[in-house]
mmCIF file of C-alpha atoms and ligand atoms in Angstrom:
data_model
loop_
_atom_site.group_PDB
_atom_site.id
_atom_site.type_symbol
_atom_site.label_atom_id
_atom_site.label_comp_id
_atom_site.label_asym_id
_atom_site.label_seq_id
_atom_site.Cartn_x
_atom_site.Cartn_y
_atom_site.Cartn_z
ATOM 1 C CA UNK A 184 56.190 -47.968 -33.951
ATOM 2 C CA UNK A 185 56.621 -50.308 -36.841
ATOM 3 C CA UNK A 186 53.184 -51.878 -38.172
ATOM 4 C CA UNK A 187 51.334 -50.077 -35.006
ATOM 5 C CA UNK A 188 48.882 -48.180 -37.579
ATOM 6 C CA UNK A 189 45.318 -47.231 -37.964
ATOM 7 C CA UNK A 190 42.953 -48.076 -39.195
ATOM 8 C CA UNK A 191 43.690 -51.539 -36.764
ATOM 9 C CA UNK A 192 45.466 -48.969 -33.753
ATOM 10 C CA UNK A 193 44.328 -46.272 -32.125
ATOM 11 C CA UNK A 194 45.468 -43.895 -29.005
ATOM 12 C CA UNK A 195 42.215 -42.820 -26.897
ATOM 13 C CA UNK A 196 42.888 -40.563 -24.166
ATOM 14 C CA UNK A 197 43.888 -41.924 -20.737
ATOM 15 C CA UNK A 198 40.619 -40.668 -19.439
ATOM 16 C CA UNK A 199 38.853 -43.394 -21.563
ATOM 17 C CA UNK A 200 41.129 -45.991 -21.327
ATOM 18 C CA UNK A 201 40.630 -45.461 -17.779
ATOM 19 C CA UNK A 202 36.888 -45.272 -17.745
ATOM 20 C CA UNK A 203 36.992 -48.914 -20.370
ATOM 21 C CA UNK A 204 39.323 -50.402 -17.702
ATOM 22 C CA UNK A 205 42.360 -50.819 -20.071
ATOM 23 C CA UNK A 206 44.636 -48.850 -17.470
ATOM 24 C CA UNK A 207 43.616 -48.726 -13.643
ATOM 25 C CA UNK A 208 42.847 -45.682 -11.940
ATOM 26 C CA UNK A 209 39.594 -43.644 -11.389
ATOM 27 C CA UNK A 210 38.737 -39.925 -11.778
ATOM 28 C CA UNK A 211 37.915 -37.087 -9.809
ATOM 29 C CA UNK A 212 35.104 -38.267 -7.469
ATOM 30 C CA UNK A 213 31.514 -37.818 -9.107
ATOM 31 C CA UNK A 214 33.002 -37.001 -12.716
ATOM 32 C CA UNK A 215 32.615 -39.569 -15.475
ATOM 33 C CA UNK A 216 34.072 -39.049 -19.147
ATOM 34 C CA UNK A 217 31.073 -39.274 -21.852
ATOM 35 C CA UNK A 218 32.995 -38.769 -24.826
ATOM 36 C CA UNK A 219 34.705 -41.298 -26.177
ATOM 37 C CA UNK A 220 37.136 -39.804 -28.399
ATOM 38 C CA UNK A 221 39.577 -41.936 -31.005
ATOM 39 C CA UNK A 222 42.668 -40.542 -32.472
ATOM 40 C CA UNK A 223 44.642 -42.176 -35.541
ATOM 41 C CA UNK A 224 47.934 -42.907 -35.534
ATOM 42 C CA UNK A 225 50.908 -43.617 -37.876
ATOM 43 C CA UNK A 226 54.511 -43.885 -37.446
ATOM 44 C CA UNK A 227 54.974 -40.454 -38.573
ATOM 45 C CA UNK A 228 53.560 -37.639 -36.862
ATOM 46 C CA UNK A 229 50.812 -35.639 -37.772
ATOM 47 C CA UNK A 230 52.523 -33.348 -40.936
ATOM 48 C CA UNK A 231 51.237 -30.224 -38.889
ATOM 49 C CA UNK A 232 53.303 -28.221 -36.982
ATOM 50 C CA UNK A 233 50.428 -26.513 -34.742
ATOM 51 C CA UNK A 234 52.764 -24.363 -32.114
ATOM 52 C CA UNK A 235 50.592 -25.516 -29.288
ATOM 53 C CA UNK A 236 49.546 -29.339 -30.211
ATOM 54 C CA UNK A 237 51.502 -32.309 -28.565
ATOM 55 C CA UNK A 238 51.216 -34.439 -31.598
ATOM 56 C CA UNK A 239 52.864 -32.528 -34.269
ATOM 57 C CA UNK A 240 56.264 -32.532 -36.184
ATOM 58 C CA UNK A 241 57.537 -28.967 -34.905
ATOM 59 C CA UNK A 242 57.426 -30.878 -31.060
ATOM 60 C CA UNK A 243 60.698 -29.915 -29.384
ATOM 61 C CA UNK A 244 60.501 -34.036 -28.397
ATOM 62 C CA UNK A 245 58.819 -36.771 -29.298
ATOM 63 C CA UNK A 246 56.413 -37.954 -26.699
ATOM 64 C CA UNK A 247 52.741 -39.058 -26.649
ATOM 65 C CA UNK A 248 50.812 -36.622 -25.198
ATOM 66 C CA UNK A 249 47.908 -34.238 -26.874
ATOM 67 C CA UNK A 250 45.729 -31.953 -25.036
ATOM 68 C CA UNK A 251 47.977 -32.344 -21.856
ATOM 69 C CA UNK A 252 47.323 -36.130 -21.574
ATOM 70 C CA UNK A 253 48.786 -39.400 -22.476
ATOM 71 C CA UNK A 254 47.027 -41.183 -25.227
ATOM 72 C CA UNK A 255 47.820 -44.294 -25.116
ATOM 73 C CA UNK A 256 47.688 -46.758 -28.074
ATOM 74 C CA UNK A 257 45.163 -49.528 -28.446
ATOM 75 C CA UNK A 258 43.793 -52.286 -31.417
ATOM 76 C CA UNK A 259 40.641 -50.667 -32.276
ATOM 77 C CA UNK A 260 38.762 -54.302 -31.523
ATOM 78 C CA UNK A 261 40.378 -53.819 -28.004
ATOM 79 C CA UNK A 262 38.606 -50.646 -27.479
ATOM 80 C CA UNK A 263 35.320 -51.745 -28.977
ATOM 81 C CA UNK A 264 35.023 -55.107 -26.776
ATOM 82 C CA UNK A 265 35.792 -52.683 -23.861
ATOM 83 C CA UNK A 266 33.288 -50.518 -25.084
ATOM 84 C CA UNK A 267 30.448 -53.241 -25.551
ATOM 85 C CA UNK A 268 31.340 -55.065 -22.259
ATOM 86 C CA UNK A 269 32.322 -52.369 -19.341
ATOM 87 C CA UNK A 270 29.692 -50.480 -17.876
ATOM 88 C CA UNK A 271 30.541 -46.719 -19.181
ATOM 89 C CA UNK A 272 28.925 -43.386 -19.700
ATOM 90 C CA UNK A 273 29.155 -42.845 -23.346
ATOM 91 C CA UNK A 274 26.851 -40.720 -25.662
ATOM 92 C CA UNK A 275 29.262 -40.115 -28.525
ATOM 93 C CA UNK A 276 32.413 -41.588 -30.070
ATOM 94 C CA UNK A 277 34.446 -39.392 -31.538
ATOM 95 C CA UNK A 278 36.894 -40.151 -34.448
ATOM 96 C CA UNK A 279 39.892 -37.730 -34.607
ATOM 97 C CA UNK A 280 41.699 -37.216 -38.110
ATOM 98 C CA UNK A 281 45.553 -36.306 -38.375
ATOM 99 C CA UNK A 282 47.029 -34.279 -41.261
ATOM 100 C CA UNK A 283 48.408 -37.754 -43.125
ATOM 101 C CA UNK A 284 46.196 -38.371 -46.115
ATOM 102 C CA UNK A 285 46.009 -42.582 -44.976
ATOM 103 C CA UNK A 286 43.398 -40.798 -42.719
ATOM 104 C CA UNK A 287 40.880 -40.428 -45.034
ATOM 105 C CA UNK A 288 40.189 -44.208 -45.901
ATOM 106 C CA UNK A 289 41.105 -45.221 -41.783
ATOM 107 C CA UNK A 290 38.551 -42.833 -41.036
ATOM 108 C CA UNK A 291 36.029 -44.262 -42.891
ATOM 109 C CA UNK A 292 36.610 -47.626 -42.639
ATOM 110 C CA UNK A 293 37.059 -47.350 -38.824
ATOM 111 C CA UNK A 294 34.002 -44.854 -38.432
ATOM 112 C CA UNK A 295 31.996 -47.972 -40.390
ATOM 113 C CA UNK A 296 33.640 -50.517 -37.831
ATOM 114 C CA UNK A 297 32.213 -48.059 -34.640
ATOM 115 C CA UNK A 298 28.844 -48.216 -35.976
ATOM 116 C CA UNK A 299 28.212 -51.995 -36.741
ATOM 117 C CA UNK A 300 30.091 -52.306 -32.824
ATOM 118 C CA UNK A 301 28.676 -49.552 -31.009
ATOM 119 C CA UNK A 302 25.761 -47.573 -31.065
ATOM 120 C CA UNK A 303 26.246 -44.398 -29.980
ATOM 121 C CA UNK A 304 26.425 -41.620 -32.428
ATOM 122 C CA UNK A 305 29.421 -40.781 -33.973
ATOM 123 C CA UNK A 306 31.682 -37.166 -34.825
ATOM 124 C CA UNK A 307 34.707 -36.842 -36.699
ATOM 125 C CA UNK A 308 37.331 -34.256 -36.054
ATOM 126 C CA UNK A 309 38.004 -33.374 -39.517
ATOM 127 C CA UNK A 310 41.862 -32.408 -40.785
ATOM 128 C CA UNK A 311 40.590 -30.086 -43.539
ATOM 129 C CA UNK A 312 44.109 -29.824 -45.263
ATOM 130 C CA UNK A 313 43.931 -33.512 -46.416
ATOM 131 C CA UNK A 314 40.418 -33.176 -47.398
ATOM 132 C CA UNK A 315 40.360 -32.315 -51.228
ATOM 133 C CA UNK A 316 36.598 -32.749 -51.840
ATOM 134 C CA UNK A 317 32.810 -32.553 -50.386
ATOM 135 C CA UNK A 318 32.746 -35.776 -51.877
ATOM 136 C CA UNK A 319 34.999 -37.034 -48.854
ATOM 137 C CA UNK A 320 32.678 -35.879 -46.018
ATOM 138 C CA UNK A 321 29.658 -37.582 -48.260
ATOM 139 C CA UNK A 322 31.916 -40.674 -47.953
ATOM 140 C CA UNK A 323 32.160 -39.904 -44.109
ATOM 141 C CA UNK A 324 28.460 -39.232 -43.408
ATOM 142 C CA UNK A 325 27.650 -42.592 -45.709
ATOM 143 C CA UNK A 326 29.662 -44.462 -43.315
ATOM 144 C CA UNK A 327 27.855 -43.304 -40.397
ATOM 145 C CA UNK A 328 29.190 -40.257 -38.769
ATOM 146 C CA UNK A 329 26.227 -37.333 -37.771
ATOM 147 C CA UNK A 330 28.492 -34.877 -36.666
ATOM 148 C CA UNK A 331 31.561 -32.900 -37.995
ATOM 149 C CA UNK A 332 34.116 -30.722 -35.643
ATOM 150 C CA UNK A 333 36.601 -28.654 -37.794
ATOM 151 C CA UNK A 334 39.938 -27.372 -35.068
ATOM 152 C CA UNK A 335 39.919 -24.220 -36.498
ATOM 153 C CA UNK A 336 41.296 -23.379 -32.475
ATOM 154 C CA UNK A 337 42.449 -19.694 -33.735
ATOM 155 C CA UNK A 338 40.135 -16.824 -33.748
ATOM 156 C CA UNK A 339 42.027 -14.818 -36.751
ATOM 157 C CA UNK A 340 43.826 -15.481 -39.440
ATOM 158 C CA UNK A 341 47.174 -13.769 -38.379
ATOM 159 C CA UNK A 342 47.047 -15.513 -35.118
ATOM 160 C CA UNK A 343 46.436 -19.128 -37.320
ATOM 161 C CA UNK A 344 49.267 -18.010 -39.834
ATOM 162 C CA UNK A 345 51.626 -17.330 -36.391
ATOM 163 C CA UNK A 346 50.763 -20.616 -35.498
ATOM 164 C CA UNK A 347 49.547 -23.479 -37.728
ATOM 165 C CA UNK A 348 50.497 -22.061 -41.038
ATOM 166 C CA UNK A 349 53.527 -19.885 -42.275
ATOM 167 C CA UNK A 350 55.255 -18.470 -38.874
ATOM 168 C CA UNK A 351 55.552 -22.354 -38.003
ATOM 169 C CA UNK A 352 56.094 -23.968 -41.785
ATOM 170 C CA UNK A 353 52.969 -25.373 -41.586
ATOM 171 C CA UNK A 354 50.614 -26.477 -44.225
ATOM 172 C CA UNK A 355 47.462 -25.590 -43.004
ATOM 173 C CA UNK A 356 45.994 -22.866 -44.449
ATOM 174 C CA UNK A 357 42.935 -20.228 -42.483
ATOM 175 C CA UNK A 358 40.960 -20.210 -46.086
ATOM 176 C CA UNK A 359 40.847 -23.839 -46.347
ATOM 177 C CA UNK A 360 39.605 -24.523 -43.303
ATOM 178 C CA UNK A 361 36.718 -22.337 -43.475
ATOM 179 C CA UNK A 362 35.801 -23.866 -47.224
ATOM 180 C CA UNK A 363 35.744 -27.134 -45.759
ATOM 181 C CA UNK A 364 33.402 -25.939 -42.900
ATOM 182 C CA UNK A 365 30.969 -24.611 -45.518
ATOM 183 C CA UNK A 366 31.364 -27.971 -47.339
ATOM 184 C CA UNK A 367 30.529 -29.914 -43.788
ATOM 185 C CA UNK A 368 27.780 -27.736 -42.762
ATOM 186 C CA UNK A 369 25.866 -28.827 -46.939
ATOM 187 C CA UNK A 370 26.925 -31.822 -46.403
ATOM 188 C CA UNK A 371 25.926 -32.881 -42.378
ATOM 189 C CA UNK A 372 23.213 -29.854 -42.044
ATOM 190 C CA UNK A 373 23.089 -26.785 -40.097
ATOM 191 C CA UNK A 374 24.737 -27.169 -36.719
ATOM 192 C CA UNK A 375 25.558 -30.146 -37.427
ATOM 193 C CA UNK A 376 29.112 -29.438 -37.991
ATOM 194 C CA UNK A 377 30.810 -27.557 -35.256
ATOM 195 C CA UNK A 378 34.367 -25.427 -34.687
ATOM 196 C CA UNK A 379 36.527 -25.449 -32.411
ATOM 197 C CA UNK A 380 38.237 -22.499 -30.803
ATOM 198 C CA UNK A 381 40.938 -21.808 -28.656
ATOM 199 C CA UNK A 382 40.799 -18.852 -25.663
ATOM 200 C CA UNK A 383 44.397 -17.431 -24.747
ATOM 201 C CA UNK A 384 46.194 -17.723 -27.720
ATOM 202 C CA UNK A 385 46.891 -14.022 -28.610
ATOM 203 C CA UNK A 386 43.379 -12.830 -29.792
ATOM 204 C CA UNK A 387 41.012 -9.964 -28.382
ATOM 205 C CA UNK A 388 37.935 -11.042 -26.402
ATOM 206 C CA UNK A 389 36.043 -9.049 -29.359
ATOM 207 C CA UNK A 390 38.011 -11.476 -31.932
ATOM 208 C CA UNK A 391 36.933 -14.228 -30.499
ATOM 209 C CA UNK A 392 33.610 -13.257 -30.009
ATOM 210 C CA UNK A 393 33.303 -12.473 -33.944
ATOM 211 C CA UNK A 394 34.503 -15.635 -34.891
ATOM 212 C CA UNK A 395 31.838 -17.646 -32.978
ATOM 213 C CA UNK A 396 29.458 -15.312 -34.343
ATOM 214 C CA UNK A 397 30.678 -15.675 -38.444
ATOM 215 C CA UNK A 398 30.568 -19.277 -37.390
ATOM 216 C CA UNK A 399 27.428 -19.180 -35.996
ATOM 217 C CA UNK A 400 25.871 -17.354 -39.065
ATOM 218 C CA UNK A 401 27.100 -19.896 -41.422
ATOM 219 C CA UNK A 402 25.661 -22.816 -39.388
ATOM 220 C CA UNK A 403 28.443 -24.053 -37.335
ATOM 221 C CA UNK A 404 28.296 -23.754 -33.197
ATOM 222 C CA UNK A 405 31.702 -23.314 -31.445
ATOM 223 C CA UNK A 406 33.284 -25.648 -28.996
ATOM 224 C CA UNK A 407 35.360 -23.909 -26.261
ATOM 225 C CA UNK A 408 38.943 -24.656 -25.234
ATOM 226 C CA UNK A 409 40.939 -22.727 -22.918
ATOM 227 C CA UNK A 410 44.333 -22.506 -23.522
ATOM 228 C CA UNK A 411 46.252 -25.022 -21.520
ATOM 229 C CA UNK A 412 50.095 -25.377 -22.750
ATOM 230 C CA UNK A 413 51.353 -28.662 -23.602
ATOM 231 C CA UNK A 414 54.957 -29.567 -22.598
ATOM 232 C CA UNK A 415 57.791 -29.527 -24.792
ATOM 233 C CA UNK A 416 56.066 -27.579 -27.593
ATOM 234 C CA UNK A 417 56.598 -24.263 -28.900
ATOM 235 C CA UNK A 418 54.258 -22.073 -26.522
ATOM 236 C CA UNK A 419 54.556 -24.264 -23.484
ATOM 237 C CA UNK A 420 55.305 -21.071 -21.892
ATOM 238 C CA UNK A 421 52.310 -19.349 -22.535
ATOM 239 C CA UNK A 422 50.043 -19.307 -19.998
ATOM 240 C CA UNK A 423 46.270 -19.711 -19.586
ATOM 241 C CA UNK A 424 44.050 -16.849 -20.272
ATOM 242 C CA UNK A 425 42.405 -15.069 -16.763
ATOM 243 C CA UNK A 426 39.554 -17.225 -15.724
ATOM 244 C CA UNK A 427 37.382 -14.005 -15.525
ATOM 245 C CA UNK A 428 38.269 -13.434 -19.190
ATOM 246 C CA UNK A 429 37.425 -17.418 -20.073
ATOM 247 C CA UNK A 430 33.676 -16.761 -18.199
ATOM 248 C CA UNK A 431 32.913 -13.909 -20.251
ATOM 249 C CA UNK A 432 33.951 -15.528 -23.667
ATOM 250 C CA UNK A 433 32.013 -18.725 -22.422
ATOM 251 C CA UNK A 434 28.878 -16.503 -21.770
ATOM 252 C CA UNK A 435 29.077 -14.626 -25.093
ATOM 253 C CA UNK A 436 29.129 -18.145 -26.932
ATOM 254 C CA UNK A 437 26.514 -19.156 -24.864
ATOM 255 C CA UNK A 438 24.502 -16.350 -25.663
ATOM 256 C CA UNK A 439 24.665 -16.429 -29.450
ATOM 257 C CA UNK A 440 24.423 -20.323 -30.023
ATOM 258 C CA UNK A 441 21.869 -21.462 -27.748
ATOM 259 C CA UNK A 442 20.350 -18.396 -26.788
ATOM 260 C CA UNK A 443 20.595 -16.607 -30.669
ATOM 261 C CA UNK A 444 20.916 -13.297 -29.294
ATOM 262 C CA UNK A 445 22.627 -11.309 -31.963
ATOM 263 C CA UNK A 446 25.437 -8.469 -30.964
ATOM 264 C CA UNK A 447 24.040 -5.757 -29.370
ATOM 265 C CA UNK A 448 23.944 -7.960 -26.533
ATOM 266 C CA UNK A 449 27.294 -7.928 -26.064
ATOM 267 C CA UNK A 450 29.162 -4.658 -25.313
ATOM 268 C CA UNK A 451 33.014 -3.890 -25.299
ATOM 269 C CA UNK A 452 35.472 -0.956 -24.598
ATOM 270 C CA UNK A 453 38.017 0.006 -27.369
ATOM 271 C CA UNK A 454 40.072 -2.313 -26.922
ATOM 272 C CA UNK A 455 38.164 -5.550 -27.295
ATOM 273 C CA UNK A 456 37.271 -6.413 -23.979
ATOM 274 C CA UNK A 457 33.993 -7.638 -23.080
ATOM 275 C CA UNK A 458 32.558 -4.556 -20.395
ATOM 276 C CA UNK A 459 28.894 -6.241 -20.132
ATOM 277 C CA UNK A 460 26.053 -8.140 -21.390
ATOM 278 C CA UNK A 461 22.464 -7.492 -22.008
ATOM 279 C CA UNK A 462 21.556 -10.178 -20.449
ATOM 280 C CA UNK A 463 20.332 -11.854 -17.325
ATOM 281 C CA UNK A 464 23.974 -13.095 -15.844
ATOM 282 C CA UNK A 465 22.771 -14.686 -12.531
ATOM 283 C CA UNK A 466 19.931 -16.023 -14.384
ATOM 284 C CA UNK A 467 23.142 -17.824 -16.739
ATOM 285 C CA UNK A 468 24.459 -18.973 -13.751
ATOM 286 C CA UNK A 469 21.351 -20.417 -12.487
ATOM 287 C CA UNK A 470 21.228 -22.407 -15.232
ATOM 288 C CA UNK A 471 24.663 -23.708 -15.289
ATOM 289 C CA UNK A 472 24.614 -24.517 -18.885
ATOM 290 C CA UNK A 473 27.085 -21.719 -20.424
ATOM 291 C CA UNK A 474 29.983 -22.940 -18.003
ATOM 292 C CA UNK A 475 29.727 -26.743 -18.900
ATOM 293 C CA UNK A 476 31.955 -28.246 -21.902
ATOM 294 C CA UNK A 477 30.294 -27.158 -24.957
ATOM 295 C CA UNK A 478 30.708 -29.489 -27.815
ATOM 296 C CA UNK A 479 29.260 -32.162 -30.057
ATOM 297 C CA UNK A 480 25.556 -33.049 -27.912
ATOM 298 C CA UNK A 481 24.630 -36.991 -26.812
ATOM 299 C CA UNK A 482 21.508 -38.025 -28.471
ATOM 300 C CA UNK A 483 18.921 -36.777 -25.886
ATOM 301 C CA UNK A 484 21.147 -34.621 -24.011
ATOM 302 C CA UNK A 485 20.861 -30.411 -24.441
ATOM 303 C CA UNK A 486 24.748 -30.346 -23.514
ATOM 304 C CA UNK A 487 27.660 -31.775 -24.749
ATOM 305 C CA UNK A 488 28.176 -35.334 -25.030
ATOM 306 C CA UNK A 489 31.999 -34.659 -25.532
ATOM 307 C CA UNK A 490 32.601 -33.057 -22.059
ATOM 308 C CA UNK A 491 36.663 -33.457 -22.065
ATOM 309 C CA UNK A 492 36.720 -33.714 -17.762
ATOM 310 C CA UNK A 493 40.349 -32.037 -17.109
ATOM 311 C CA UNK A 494 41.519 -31.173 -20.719
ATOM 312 C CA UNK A 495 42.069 -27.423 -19.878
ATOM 313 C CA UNK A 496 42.710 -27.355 -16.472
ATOM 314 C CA UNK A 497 44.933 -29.916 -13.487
ATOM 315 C CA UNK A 498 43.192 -31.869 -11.296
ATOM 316 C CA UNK A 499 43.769 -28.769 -8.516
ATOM 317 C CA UNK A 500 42.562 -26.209 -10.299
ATOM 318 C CA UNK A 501 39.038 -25.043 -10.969
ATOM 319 C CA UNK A 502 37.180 -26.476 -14.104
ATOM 320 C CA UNK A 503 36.984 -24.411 -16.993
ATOM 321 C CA UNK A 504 34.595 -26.232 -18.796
ATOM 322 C CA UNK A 505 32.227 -28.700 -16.327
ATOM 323 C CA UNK A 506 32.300 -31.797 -17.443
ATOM 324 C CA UNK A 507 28.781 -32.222 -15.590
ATOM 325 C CA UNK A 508 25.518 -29.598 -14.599
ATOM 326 C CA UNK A 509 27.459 -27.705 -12.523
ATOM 327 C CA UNK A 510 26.124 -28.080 -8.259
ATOM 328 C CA UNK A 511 25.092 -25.316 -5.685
ATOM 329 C CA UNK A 512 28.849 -25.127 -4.623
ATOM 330 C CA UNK A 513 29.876 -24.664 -8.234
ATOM 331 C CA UNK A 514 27.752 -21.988 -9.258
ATOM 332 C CA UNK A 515 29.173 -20.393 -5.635
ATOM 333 C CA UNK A 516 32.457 -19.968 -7.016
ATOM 334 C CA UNK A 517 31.270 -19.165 -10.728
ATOM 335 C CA UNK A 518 29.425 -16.500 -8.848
ATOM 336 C CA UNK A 519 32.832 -14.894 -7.724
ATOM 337 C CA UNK A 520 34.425 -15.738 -10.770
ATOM 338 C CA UNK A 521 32.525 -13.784 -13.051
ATOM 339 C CA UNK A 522 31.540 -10.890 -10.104
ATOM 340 C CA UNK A 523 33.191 -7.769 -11.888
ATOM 341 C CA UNK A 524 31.129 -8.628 -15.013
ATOM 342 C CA UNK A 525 28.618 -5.917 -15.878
ATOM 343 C CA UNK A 526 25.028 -6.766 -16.195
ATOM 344 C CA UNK A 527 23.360 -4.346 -18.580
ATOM 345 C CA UNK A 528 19.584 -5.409 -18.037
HETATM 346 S S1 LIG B 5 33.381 -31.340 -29.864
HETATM 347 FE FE1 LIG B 5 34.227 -33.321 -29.230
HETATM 348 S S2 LIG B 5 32.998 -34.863 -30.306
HETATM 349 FE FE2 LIG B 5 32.662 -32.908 -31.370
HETATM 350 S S3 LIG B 5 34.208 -32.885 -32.991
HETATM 351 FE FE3 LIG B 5 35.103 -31.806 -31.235
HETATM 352 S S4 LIG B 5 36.276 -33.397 -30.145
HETATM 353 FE FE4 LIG B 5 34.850 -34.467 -31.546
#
């Protein structure tokens, strides 16, 4: 890749570079991407070896692609005019760290260069394992980031130790990511700083629903992934978790961050899976909110600014996470989806 480098190159995702008009194409009809996330680049890859991300060193092969998608590499100024001069939908940047520790001047420097251009707010996905100091995510927030996301993506620590740290010769480490939430959530405020989790990698829906909740009580909200295997990496066999399971786990987030119930509200059988809520499920669905991307927030919206359209799922396939308020027709089939689900009221 030679002197193709951040902080002047980027990739974005091929949903943005669509939506900028630096590729041609168009999306599903009636979705639009509002999140426009940033990822560094050097000519080494990132120096973690996550078994599920397309951008690490452990990749069987070399190619560009992270969360499922091509991310295509652009001067930063290229994306910026774009940004300034195409008619869009953004409500957030997003600025999207790799384990290399160049990334912690590129990300400030190019964070500072967003601002002066753009002005939407902006979020950093944080690579805690290059971070060595609070004095770092001072140096972030001075520069004009609001938000924090830490890819925590693993809901224990054996599961993140199978993965990202020793059962993969990794170098990330479960304790260090957690200290460097702490240090986000002083540092950008409560719920201000977010995590984000993987469904379908191995874990209990009771797991998972603990770690959104320890997240929760230390200050950070969770962002939702469902597992969607990349090609060419170590678990691109796995498949996705049951949709039905997915609904549940996307209800019990929704329940304890925006609705702060606490865990009584959420019952389960002995072996971790979710049997029923004490809560008002058609009510949820109503609503629509629980089912849409849940992630770093626009500045006016209630919902997620980063909304991700077709990260987890193909183009064929149901959405996991909306990218929009999800219509009459949607909340027919969430309806089905989620029909076996108890409702304890
Ligand atoms: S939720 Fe989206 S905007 Fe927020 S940190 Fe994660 S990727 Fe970035």
């Amino acid at each position: 890749m030679g002197a193709i480098a951040s902080p002047e190159y980027v990739q974005t995702s091929l949903a943005a570079a669509l939506s900028l008009g630096l590729k041609k194409g168009s999306f599903k009809q009636g979705v639009f991407l509002t999140g426009l996330n940033i990822l560094l680049v050097y000519k080494n890859p990132c120096a973690g070896r996550c078994a599920y991300c397309g951008i690490t060193a452990s990749k069987k092969e070399k190619k560009s692609t992270f969360i499922r998608v091509k991310w295509p590499v652009y001067r930063l100024d290229d994306i910026l005019e774009a940004a300034q001069n195409v008619p869009n939908r953004f409500e957030r940047v997003c600025v999207s760290m790799v384990t290399d520790a160049r990334a912690i001047d590129d990300t400030a420097c190019m964070v500072q260069k967003i601002k002066s251009s753009l002005n939407f707010p902006i979020s950093i996905l944080l690579a805690p394992t290059v971070i060595q100091s609070k004095t770092v995510l001072k140096d972030f927030r001075q520069a004009g980031a609001d938000k924090v996301g830490i890819a925590i993506d693993t809901a224990t620590k054996g599961l993140f130790e199978k993965y990202r740290g020793k059962g993969v010769d990794g170098p990330h480490q479960w304790e260090k990511y957690w200290d460097v939430l702490s240090d986000a959530i002083d540092v950008f405020g409560r719920y201000n700083a977010g995590i984000h989790l993987i469904c379908g990698l191995g874990e209990s829906e009771k797991e998972m629903v603990d770690c959104i909740k320890k997240a929760h009580a230390m200050g950070a909200k969770t962002h939702l992934f469902s597992f969607f295997a990349e090609p060419d990496t170590l678990l691109e066999d796995l498949k996705q978790p049951q949709l039905s399971s997915y609904r549940k786990i996307q209800i019990a987030r929704y329940l304890i961050n925006e609705k702060k119930r606490n865990s009584g509200a959420i019952h389960f059988d002995d072996a971790g899976n979710i049997t029923g809520f004490d809560a008002d499920i058609d009510a949820l669905i109503e609503e629509g909110y629980a089912f849409m991307t849940s992630g770093c927030e626009g500045k006016n919206s209630r919902y997620a600014a980063c909304n991700r359209p077709l990260a987890n799922e193909r183009p064929s396939q149901a959405f996991r996470n909306y990218p929009y308020e999800p219509k009459e027709a949607d909340k027919d089939k969430i309806r089905e989806q989620v029909s076996s689900i108890a409702n304890d009221r």
